[in-house]
Amino acid sequence: MSCYGRDIVEATSKKMNLPVSKISEHEETYSTSLFSMLLPLGSDSIAKQDEIYNVQKEVIREMAEKESCIIVGRCADYIFRDHRNVLNIYIYAPVDARYKNCVEVLKMKPEEATKMIYKVDKARTAYHKRYAKYAPGDPDSKQIMIDSSMLGVKGTAEVLAEIVQRRFGL
């Protein structure tokens, strides 16, 4: 079974004939503030973000039509909300666990780690609310929510693999 995350960004980049960095930049800087919407540059940015989302949605659907797969993020729960053969999982970890991972595993500076965690959380939440109209961790849109700090990455993956096997009779 394939797992798609950054591959979606790369495929979108090819379809739109834009560098991957531009796709990532628009995803990561989404703003819902009225101030940014009033600026001409902000409007262009929002229009580009909408275009990127629509192309990504098309890419995600094409990937899922080819094979059973795992789609990481990008409002896939919303895109496939009317499909029966879907399992929506939200994997999260408390801020202190993510901070520890950033500093100890990724070797980030403490202040850089804190800034990055909040920036990424804010951007992901704004992106998801913009297109799906709800937060990424909304329990009404998920069948499973799991704190990865409880079992670690490997343990969480093992538990989820077992659930997927049972759910889909694999």
GROMACS .gro file of C-alpha atoms in nm:
model
  170
    1MET     CA    1   0.000   0.000   0.000
    2SER     CA    2   0.139   0.339  -0.098
    3CYS     CA    3   0.157   0.637   0.133
    4TYR     CA    4   0.133   0.985  -0.018
    5GLY     CA    5   0.237   1.305   0.154
    6ARG     CA    6   0.505   1.517  -0.011
    7ASP     CA    7   0.435   1.319  -0.331
    8ILE     CA    8   0.110   1.516  -0.356
    9VAL     CA    9   0.303   1.843  -0.347
   10GLU     CA   10   0.544   1.716  -0.613
   11ALA     CA   11   0.262   1.597  -0.843
   12THR     CA   12   0.080   1.928  -0.794
   13SER     CA   13   0.401   2.111  -0.877
   14LYS     CA   14   0.432   1.921  -1.205
   15LYS     CA   15   0.066   1.974  -1.301
   16MET     CA   16   0.087   2.347  -1.230
   17ASN     CA   17   0.438   2.389  -1.370
   18LEU     CA   18   0.548   2.557  -1.045
   19PRO     CA   19   0.847   2.478  -0.823
   20VAL     CA   20   0.772   2.260  -0.519
   21SER     CA   21   0.894   2.548  -0.301
   22LYS     CA   22   0.613   2.772  -0.434
   23ILE     CA   23   0.347   2.509  -0.361
   24SER     CA   24   0.485   2.461  -0.008
   25GLU     CA   25   0.513   2.836   0.048
   26HIS     CA   26   0.147   2.892  -0.037
   27GLU     CA   27   0.034   2.600   0.180
   28GLU     CA   28   0.240   2.707   0.479
   29THR     CA   29   0.155   3.077   0.474
   30TYR     CA   30  -0.223   3.058   0.447
   31SER     CA   31  -0.380   3.345   0.633
   32THR     CA   32  -0.743   3.403   0.720
   33SER     CA   33  -0.696   3.754   0.849
   34LEU     CA   34  -0.918   4.024   0.703
   35PHE     CA   35  -0.612   4.249   0.669
   36SER     CA   36  -0.438   4.008   0.433
   37MET     CA   37  -0.755   3.966   0.228
   38LEU     CA   38  -0.783   4.342   0.174
   39LEU     CA   39  -0.440   4.366   0.016
   40PRO     CA   40  -0.411   4.302  -0.357
   41LEU     CA   41  -0.109   4.079  -0.298
   42GLY     CA   42  -0.303   3.887  -0.035
   43SER     CA   43  -0.592   3.834  -0.276
   44ASP     CA   44  -0.358   3.697  -0.539
   45SER     CA   45  -0.205   3.471  -0.277
   46ILE     CA   46  -0.548   3.343  -0.171
   47ALA     CA   47  -0.646   3.282  -0.534
   48LYS     CA   48  -0.322   3.087  -0.586
   49GLN     CA   49  -0.387   2.886  -0.269
   50ASP     CA   50  -0.736   2.800  -0.396
   51GLU     CA   51  -0.590   2.691  -0.729
   52ILE     CA   52  -0.328   2.477  -0.552
   53TYR     CA   53  -0.595   2.317  -0.332
   54ASN     CA   54  -0.810   2.230  -0.635
   55VAL     CA   55  -0.517   2.075  -0.822
   56GLN     CA   56  -0.411   1.883  -0.509
   57LYS     CA   57  -0.766   1.755  -0.468
   58GLU     CA   58  -0.753   1.627  -0.827
   59VAL     CA   59  -0.411   1.466  -0.767
   60ILE     CA   60  -0.534   1.299  -0.445
   61ARG     CA   61  -0.840   1.157  -0.619
   62GLU     CA   62  -0.626   1.024  -0.906
   63MET     CA   63  -0.389   0.853  -0.661
   64ALA     CA   64  -0.678   0.691  -0.472
   65GLU     CA   65  -0.841   0.572  -0.796
   66LYS     CA   66  -0.522   0.386  -0.893
   67GLU     CA   67  -0.484   0.192  -0.567
   68SER     CA   68  -0.568   0.163  -0.199
   69CYS     CA   69  -0.343   0.412  -0.028
   70ILE     CA   70  -0.270   0.634   0.267
   71ILE     CA   71  -0.307   1.008   0.214
   72VAL     CA   72  -0.134   1.225   0.473
   73GLY     CA   73  -0.310   1.555   0.541
   74ARG     CA   74  -0.419   1.793   0.268
   75CYS     CA   75  -0.788   1.773   0.370
   76ALA     CA   76  -0.814   1.413   0.245
   77ASP     CA   77  -1.071   1.344   0.517
   78TYR     CA   78  -1.288   1.615   0.364
   79ILE     CA   79  -1.217   1.521   0.002
   80PHE     CA   80  -1.330   1.162   0.068
   81ARG     CA   81  -1.607   1.246   0.317
   82ASP     CA   82  -1.872   1.071   0.102
   83HIS     CA   83  -1.667   0.756   0.036
   84ARG     CA   84  -1.740   0.437   0.233
   85ASN     CA   85  -1.402   0.268   0.195
   86VAL     CA   86  -1.215   0.531   0.394
   87LEU     CA   87  -1.069   0.536   0.743
   88ASN     CA   88  -0.996   0.885   0.875
   89ILE     CA   89  -0.724   0.888   1.138
   90TYR     CA   90  -0.587   1.186   1.327
   91ILE     CA   91  -0.241   1.133   1.474
   92TYR     CA   92  -0.135   1.397   1.723
   93ALA     CA   93   0.106   1.454   2.009
   94PRO     CA   94   0.115   1.709   2.291
   95VAL     CA   95   0.327   2.017   2.232
   96ASP     CA   96   0.588   1.907   2.488
   97ALA     CA   97   0.639   1.574   2.307
   98ARG     CA   98   0.671   1.749   1.970
   99TYR     CA   99   0.911   2.003   2.121
  100LYS     CA  100   1.126   1.725   2.266
  101ASN     CA  101   1.133   1.551   1.925
  102CYS     CA  102   1.232   1.873   1.747
  103VAL     CA  103   1.515   1.947   1.989
  104GLU     CA  104   1.647   1.596   2.061
  105VAL     CA  105   1.584   1.412   1.734
  106LEU     CA  106   1.581   1.688   1.474
  107LYS     CA  107   1.849   1.888   1.661
  108MET     CA  108   1.664   2.218   1.635
  109LYS     CA  109   1.742   2.512   1.861
  110PRO     CA  110   1.482   2.539   2.141
  111GLU     CA  111   1.346   2.877   2.032
  112GLU     CA  112   1.336   2.763   1.667
  113ALA     CA  113   1.146   2.447   1.768
  114THR     CA  114   0.882   2.640   1.963
  115LYS     CA  115   0.833   2.888   1.680
  116MET     CA  116   0.810   2.615   1.417
  117ILE     CA  117   0.557   2.405   1.613
  118TYR     CA  118   0.317   2.698   1.656
  119LYS     CA  119   0.367   2.822   1.298
  120VAL     CA  120   0.294   2.478   1.152
  121ASP     CA  121  -0.007   2.424   1.380
  122LYS     CA  122  -0.152   2.761   1.286
  123ALA     CA  123  -0.099   2.709   0.912
  124ARG     CA  124  -0.242   2.355   0.912
  125THR     CA  125  -0.547   2.462   1.111
  126ALA     CA  126  -0.611   2.765   0.888
  127TYR     CA  127  -0.569   2.555   0.571
  128HIS     CA  128  -0.804   2.284   0.693
  129LYS     CA  129  -1.066   2.529   0.819
  130ARG     CA  130  -1.050   2.719   0.489
  131TYR     CA  131  -1.123   2.417   0.270
  132ALA     CA  132  -1.296   2.164   0.496
  133LYS     CA  133  -1.468   2.421   0.722
  134TYR     CA  134  -1.351   2.242   1.037
  135ALA     CA  135  -1.025   2.192   1.228
  136PRO     CA  136  -0.800   1.900   1.130
  137GLY     CA  137  -0.855   1.729   1.467
  138ASP     CA  138  -1.233   1.759   1.467
  139PRO     CA  139  -1.357   1.429   1.617
  140ASP     CA  140  -1.675   1.437   1.406
  141SER     CA  141  -1.463   1.384   1.094
  142LYS     CA  142  -1.243   1.102   1.230
  143GLN     CA  143  -1.295   0.739   1.318
  144ILE     CA  144  -0.968   0.717   1.510
  145MET     CA  145  -0.764   0.973   1.703
  146ILE     CA  146  -0.438   0.863   1.862
  147ASP     CA  147  -0.163   1.032   2.063
  148SER     CA  148   0.162   0.909   1.904
  149SER     CA  149   0.364   1.003   2.214
  150MET     CA  150   0.193   0.721   2.403
  151LEU     CA  151   0.341   0.436   2.194
  152GLY     CA  152   0.602   0.619   1.986
  153VAL     CA  153   0.609   0.631   1.607
  154LYS     CA  154   0.669   0.259   1.557
  155GLY     CA  155   0.414   0.148   1.816
  156THR     CA  156   0.152   0.386   1.678
  157ALA     CA  157   0.215   0.258   1.325
  158GLU     CA  158   0.179  -0.103   1.442
  159VAL     CA  159  -0.152  -0.036   1.618
  160LEU     CA  160  -0.289   0.153   1.319
  161ALA     CA  161  -0.175  -0.120   1.078
  162GLU     CA  162  -0.367  -0.376   1.285
  163ILE     CA  163  -0.680  -0.159   1.282
  164VAL     CA  164  -0.655  -0.106   0.905
  165GLN     CA  165  -0.613  -0.482   0.849
  166ARG     CA  166  -0.919  -0.558   1.058
  167ARG     CA  167  -1.130  -0.277   0.911
  168PHE     CA  168  -1.061  -0.374   0.551
  169GLY     CA  169  -1.022  -0.750   0.599
  170LEU     CA  170  -0.661  -0.760   0.482
   0.00000   0.00000   0.00000
